[in-house]
Short mmCIF file of C-alpha atoms and ligand atoms in Angstrom, two decimals:
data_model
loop_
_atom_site.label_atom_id
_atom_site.label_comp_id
_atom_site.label_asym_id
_atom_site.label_seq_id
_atom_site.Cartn_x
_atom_site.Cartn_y
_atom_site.Cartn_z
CA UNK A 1 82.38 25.22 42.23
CA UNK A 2 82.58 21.82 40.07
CA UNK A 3 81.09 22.06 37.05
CA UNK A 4 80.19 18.88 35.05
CA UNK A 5 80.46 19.09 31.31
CA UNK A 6 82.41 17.87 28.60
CA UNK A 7 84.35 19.28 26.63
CA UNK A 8 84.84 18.98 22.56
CA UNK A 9 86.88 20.79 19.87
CA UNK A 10 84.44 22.31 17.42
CA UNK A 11 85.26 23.50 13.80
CA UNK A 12 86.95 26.37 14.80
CA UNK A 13 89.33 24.33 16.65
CA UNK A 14 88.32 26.65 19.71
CA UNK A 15 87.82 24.58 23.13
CA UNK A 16 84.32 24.20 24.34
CA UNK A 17 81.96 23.15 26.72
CA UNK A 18 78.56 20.81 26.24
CA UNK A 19 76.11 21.38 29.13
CA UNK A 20 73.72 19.58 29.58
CA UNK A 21 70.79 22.01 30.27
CA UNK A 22 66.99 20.63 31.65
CA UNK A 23 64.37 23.24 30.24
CA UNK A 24 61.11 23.37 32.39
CA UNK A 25 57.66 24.24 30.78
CA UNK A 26 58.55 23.98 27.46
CA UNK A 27 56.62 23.48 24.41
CA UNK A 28 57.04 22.90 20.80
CA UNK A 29 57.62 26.44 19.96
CA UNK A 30 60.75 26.23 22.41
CA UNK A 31 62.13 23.55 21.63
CA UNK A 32 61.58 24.46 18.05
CA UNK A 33 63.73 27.96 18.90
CA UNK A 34 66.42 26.84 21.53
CA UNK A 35 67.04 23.49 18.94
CA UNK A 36 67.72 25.73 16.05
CA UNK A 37 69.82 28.60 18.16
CA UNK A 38 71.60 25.27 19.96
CA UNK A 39 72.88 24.54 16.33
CA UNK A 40 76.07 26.84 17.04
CA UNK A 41 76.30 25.59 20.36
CA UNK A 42 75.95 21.78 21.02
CA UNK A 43 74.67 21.35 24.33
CA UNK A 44 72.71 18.64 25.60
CA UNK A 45 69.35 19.76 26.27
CA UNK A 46 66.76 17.67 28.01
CA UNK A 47 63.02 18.84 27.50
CA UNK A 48 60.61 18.56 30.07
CA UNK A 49 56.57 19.90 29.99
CA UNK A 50 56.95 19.91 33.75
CA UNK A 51 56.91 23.68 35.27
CA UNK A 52 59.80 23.72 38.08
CA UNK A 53 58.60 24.18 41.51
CA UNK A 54 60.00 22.14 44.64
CA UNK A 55 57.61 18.91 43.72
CA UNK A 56 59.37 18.83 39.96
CA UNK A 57 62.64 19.92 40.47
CA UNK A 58 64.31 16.37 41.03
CA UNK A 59 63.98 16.17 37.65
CA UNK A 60 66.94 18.31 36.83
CA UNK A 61 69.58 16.28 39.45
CA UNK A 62 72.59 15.86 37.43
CA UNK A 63 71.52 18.50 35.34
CA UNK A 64 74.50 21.86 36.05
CA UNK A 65 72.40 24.27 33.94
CA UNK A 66 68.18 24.20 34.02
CA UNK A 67 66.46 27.00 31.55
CA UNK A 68 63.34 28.31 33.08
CA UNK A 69 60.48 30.44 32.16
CA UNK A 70 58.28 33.18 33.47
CA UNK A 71 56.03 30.85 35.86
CA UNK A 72 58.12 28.52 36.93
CA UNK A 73 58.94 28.73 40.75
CA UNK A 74 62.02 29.47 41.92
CA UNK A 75 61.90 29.97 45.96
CA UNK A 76 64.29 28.92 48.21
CA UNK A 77 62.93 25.06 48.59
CA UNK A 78 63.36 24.62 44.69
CA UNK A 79 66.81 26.24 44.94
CA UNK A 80 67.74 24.12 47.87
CA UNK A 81 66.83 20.86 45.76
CA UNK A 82 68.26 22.23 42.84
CA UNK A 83 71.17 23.04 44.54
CA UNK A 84 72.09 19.69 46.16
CA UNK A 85 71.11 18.03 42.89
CA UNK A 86 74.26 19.67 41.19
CA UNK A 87 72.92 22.83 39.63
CA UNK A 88 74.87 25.79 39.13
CA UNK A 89 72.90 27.78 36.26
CA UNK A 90 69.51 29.18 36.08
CA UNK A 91 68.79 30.35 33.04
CA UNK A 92 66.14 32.03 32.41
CA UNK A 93 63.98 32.73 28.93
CA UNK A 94 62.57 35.45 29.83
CA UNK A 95 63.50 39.41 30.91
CA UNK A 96 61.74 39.40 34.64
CA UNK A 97 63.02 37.71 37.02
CA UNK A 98 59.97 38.32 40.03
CA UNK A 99 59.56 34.19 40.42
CA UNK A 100 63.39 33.50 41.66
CA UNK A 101 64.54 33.93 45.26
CA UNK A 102 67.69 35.68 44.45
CA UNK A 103 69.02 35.56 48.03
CA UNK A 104 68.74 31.98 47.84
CA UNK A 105 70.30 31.43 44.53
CA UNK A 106 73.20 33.82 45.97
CA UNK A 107 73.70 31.57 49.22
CA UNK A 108 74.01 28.51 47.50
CA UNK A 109 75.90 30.19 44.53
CA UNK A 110 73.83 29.36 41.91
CA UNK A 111 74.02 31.80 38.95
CA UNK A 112 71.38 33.12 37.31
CA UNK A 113 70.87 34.46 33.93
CA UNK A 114 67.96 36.38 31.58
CA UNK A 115 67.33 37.87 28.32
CA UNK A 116 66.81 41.34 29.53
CA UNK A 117 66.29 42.39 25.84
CA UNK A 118 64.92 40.39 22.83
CA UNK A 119 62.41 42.60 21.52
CA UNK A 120 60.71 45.58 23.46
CA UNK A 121 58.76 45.63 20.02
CA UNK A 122 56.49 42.94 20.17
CA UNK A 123 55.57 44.10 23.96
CA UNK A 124 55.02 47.27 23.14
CA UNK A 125 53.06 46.37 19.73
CA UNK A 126 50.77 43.50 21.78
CA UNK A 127 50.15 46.54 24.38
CA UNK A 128 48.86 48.75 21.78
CA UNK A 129 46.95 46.15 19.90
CA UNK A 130 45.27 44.87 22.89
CA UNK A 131 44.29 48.65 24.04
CA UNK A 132 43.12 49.44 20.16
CA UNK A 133 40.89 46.23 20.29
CA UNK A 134 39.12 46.80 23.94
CA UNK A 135 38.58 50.33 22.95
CA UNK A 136 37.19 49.20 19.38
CA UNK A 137 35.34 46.49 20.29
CA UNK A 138 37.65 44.40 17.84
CA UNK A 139 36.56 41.71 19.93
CA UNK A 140 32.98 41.55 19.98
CA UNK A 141 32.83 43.01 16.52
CA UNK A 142 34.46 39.80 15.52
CA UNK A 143 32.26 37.30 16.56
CA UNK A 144 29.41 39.38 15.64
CA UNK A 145 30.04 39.07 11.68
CA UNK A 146 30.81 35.80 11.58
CA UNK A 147 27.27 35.21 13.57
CA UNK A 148 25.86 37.27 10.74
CA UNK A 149 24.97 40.07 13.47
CA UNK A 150 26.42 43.15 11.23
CA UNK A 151 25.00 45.58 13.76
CA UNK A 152 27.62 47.93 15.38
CA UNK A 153 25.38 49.05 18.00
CA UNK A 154 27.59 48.67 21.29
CA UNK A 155 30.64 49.12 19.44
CA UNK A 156 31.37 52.67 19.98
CA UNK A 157 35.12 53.60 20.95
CA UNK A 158 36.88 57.10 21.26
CA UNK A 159 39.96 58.58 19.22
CA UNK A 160 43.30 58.31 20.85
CA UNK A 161 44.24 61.46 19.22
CA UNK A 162 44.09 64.15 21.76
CA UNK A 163 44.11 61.64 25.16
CA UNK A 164 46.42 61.58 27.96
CA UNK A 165 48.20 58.26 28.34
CA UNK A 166 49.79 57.22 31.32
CA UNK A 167 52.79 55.24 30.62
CA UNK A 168 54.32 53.54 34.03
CA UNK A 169 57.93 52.53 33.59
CA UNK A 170 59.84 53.98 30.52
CA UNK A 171 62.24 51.25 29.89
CA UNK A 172 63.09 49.38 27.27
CA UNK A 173 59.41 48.59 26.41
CA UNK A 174 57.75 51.37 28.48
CA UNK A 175 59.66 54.23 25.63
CA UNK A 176 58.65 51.59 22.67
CA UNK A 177 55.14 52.46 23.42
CA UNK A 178 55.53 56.32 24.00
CA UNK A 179 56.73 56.44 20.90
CA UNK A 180 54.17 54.33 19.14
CA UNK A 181 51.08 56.60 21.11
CA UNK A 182 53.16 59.60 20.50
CA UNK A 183 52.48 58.54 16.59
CA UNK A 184 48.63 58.35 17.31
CA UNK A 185 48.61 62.25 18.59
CA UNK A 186 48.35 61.06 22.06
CA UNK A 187 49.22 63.12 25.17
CA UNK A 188 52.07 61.05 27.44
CA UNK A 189 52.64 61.33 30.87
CA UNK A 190 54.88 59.02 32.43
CA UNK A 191 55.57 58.07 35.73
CA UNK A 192 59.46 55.90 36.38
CA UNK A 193 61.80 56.30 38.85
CA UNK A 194 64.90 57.24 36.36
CA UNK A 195 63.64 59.69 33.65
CA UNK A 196 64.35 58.30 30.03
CA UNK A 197 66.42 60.90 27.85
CA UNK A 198 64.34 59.52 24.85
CA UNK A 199 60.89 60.19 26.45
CA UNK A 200 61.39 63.86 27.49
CA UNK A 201 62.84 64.70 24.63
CA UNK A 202 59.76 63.77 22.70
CA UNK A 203 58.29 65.21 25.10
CA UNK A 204 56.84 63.27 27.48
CA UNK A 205 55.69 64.71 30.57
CA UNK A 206 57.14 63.03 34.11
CA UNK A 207 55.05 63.12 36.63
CA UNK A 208 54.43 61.36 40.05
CA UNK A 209 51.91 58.26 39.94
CA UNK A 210 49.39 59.91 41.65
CA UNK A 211 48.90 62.52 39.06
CA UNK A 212 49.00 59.92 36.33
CA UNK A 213 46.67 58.31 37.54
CA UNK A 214 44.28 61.11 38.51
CA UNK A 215 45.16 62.79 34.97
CA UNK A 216 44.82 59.99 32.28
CA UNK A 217 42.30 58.03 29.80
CA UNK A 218 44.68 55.49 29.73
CA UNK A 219 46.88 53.92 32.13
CA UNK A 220 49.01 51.11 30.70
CA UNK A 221 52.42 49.26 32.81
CA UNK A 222 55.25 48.74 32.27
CA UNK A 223 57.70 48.72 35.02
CA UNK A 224 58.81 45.19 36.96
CA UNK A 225 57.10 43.60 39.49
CA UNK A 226 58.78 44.42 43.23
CA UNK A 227 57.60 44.55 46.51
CA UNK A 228 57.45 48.48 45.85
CA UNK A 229 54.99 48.06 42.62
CA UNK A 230 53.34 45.00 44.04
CA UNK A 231 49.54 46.16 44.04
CA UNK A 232 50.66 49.54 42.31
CA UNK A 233 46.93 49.45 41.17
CA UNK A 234 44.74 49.03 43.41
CA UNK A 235 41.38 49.95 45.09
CA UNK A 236 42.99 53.40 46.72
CA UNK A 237 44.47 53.94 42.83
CA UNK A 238 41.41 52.74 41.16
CA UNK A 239 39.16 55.91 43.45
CA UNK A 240 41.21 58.50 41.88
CA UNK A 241 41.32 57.28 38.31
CA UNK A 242 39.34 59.43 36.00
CA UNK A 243 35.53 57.52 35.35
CA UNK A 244 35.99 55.37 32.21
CA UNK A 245 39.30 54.91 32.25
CA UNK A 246 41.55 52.07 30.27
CA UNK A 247 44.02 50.05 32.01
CA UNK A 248 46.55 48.05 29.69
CA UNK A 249 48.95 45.69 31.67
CA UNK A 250 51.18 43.39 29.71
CA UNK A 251 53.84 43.49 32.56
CA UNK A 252 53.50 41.45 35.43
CA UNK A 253 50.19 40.24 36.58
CA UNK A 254 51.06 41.24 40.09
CA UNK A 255 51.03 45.23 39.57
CA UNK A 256 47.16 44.81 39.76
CA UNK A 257 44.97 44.04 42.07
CA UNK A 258 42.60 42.15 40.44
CA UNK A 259 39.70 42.24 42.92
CA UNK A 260 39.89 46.16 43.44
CA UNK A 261 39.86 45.50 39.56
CA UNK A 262 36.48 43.99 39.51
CA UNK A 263 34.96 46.36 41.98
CA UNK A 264 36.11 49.30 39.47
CA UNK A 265 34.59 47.64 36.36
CA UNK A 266 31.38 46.54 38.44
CA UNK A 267 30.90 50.23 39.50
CA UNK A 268 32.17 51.57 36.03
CA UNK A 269 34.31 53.53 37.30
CA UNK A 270 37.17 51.60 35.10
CA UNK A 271 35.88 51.50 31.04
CA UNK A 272 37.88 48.65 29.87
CA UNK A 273 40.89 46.89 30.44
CA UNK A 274 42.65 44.57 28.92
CA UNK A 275 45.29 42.06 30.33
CA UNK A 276 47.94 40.08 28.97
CA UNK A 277 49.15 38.90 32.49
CA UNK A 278 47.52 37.97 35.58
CA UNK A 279 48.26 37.56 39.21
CA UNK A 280 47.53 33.91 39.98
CA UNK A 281 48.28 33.07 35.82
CA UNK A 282 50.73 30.24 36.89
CA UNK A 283 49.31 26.65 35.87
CA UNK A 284 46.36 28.36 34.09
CA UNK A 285 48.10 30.82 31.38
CA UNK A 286 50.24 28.74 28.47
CA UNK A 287 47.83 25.48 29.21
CA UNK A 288 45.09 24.59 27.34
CA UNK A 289 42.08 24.22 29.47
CA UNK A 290 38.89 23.78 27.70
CA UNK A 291 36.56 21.47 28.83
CA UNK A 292 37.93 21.94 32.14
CA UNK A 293 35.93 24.08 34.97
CA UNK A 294 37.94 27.40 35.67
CA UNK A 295 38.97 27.15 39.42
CA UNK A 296 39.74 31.09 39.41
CA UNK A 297 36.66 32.93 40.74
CA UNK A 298 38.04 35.99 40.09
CA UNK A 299 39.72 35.65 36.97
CA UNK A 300 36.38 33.95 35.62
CA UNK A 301 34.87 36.57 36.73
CA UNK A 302 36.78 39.14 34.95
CA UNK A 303 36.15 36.89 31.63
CA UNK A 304 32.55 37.96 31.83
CA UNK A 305 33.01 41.46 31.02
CA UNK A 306 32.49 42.85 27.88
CA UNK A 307 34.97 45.14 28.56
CA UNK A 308 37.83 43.03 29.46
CA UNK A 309 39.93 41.41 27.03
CA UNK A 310 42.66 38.52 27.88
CA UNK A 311 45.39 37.18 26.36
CA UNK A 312 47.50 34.49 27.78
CA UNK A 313 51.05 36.54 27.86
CA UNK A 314 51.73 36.45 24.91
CA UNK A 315 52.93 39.96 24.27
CA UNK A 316 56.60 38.60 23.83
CA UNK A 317 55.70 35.90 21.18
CA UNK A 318 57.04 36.67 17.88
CA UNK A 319 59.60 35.20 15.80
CA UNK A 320 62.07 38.29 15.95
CA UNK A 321 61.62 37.44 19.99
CA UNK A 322 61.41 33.86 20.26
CA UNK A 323 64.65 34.05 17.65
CA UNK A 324 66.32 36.28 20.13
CA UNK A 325 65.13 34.44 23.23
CA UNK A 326 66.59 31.66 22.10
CA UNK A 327 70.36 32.73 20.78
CA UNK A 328 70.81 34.56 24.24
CA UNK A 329 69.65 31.97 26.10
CA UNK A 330 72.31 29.63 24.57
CA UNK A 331 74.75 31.94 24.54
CA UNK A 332 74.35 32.62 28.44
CA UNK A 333 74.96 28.82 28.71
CA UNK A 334 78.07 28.78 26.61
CA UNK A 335 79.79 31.62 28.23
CA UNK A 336 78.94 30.72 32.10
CA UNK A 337 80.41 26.96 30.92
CA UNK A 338 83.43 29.28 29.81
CA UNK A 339 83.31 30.99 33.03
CA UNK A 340 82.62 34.56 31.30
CA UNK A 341 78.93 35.83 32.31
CA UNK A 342 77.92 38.24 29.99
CA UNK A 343 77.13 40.92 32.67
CA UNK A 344 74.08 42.43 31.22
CA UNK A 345 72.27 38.88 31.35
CA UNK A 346 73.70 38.63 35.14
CA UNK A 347 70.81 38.54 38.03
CA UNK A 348 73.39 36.22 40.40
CA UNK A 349 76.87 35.89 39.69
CA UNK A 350 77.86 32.52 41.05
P1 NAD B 401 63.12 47.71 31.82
O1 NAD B 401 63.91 47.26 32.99
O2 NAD B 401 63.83 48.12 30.58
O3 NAD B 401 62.17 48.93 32.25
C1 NAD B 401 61.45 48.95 33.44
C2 NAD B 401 61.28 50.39 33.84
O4 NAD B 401 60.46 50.42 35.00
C3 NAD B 401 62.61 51.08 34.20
O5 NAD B 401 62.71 52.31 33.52
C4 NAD B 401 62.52 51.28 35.69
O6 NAD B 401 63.19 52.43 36.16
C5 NAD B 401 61.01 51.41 35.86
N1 NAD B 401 60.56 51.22 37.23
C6 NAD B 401 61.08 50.44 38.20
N2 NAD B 401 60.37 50.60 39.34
C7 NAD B 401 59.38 51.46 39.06
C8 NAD B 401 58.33 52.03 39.82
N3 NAD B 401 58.17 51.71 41.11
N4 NAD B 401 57.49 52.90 39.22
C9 NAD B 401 57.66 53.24 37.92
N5 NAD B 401 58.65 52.74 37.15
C10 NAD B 401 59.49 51.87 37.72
O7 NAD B 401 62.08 46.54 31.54
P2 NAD B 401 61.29 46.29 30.17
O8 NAD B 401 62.10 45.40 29.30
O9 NAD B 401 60.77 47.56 29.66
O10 NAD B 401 60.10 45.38 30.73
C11 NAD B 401 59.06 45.91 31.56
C12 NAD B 401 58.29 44.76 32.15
O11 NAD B 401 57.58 44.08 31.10
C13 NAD B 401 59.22 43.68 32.73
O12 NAD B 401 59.47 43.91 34.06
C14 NAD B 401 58.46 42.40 32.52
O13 NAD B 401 57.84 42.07 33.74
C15 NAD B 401 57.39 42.74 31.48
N6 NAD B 401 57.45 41.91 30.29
C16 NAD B 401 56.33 41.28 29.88
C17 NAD B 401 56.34 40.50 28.74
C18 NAD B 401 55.11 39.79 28.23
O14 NAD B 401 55.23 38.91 27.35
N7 NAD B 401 53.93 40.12 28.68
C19 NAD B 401 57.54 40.36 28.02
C20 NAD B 401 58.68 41.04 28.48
C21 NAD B 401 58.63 41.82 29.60
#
């Protein structure tokens, strides 16, 4: 493997490497973070609005790291280009990794990096805000007052204290939220394939999905997208949920079915959710569309309920994160140009 960079001597006296590194789909607020954490790092970084996908990613020949983000598309034609356009490093700004083709990356020994942790707080905080405001009517209540419509007919919620919560994947940000809902009185199942010490000993309860979901007020997800989770909720799911029920996902979009989704809501046998990722979000989710006719049947469809809320994933942005995001991001440049992965960022060694 050839890699190009130069080198430099910095302060320290230590010997060091300059990438240059092309970052897809960025906008101010990254450039504004990976600038400042590139401070104690001095590579060459090369901005571009562009997201990566096979028609874009000729923009990063000559490039032997590119930093990526959550809907930029990594499949094996991108890789391919990417590949025979010199680079070695995908580096990713984000903890899932569900839009790379590994076994592509692998064959043409490209590595690949994340940030598998930056801040399981501001996931697991967004998660509970967004369930708090669709069951409050935070929303609507809102834009009410400021019409001058004081009313607060429509508005009624329930207490958390005293429901069952599904939580579905107790990882990093999966046992940040058990222990926020544990603070609210709730009742917390949990469904995961590897139990979390930290959950059962506050005493969550592990049980198989299909219980969960039969057994809970609230479902809300947290465990990566795979082929295995891929539809995890769905129409057969949705039948045995419990009428009225509240599904949070700030995960991946793909865990729902969003269809089956709007059947359930139509029929009422789902009472609210509220989304922070979506499916078919790529192109639609970080852009600012208005004016423009929404193509998306279905999601515009969803954005008619009054008991659907949507954010545009934004669950991870906070400065503690975006802070974080950045400084490992950097750092997983500077150490693969030093030919030391850090092996908790590693999804490909090269
Ligand atoms: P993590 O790897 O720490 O935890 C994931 C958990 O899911 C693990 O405990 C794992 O065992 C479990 N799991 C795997 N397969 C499962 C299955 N089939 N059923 C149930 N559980 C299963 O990840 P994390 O940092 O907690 O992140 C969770 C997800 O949140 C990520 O995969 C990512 O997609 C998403 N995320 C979203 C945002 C956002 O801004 N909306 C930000 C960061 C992460």
């Amino acid at each position: 493997m050839r890699l190009i960079c130069h080198t430099r001597h910095d302060r320290t006296e230590q010997l060091e490497f300059t990438v240059q590194v092309t970052v897809f789909s960025s906008k101010s607020y990254d450039r504004r973070f990976l600038e400042q954490a590139n401070l104690q790092h001095g590579h060459d970084l090369r901005f571009l609005e562009a997201r990566l996908g096979p028609e874009s990613a000729a923009l990063a020949i000559g490039s032997p790291a590119i930093c990526v983000f959550v809907n930029d598309k990594l499949n094996a034609e991108t890789i391919e280009i990417l590949a025979n356009g010199g680079t070695r490093l995908i580096t990713l700004r984000c903890a899932g990794f569900n839009n790379v083709d590994v076994e592509a990356a692998k064959r043409r020994g490209i590595a690949v990096t994340r940030v598998p942790e930056y801040s399981p707080y501001a996931v697991a905080e967004h998660s509970v805000a967004i369930l708090l405001t669709i069951n409050r009517r935070i929303h609507r209540a809102y834009n009410r007052v400021r019409e001058g419509n004081f009313s607060i007919e429509g508005l009624l919620g329930f207490d958390l204290h005293g429901k069952t919560i599904g939580v579905v994947g107790t990882g990093r940000i999966g046992v940040c939220v058990c222990r926020i809902l544990a603070g609210f009185g709730c009742r917390l199942l949990a469904s995961d394939i590897h139990c979390n010490a930290e959950c059962v000993k506050m005493g969550v309860q592990y049980v198989d999905l299909d219980k969960l979901i039969a057994e809970t007020d609230v479902i809300t997800l947290h465990c990566p997208l795979t082929p295995d989770t891929l539809h995890m909720i769905g129409t057969l799911a949705i039948e045995r949920m419990k009428p009225g029920v509240v599904l949070i996902n700030t995960s991946r979009g793909g865990l729902v079915d969003a269809n089956a989704a709007v059947a359930g809501l139509k029929s009422g046998k789902i009472g609210a959710i509220a989304l922070d990722v979506y499916e078919e979000e790529e192109g639609v989710f970080f852009e600012d569309l208005s004016g423009n006719v929404l193509q998306d049947d279905t999601l515009a469809r969803l954005l008619t309920f009054p008991n659907v809320i949507i954010t545009s994933h934004q669950a991870f942005f906070t400065q503690e994160a975006m802070h974080n995001i950045a400084s490992t991001t950097m750092e997983n440049v500077t150490l693969f140009a030093g030919g030391n992965l850090d092996r908790v960022n590693v999804v490909v060694s090269p």
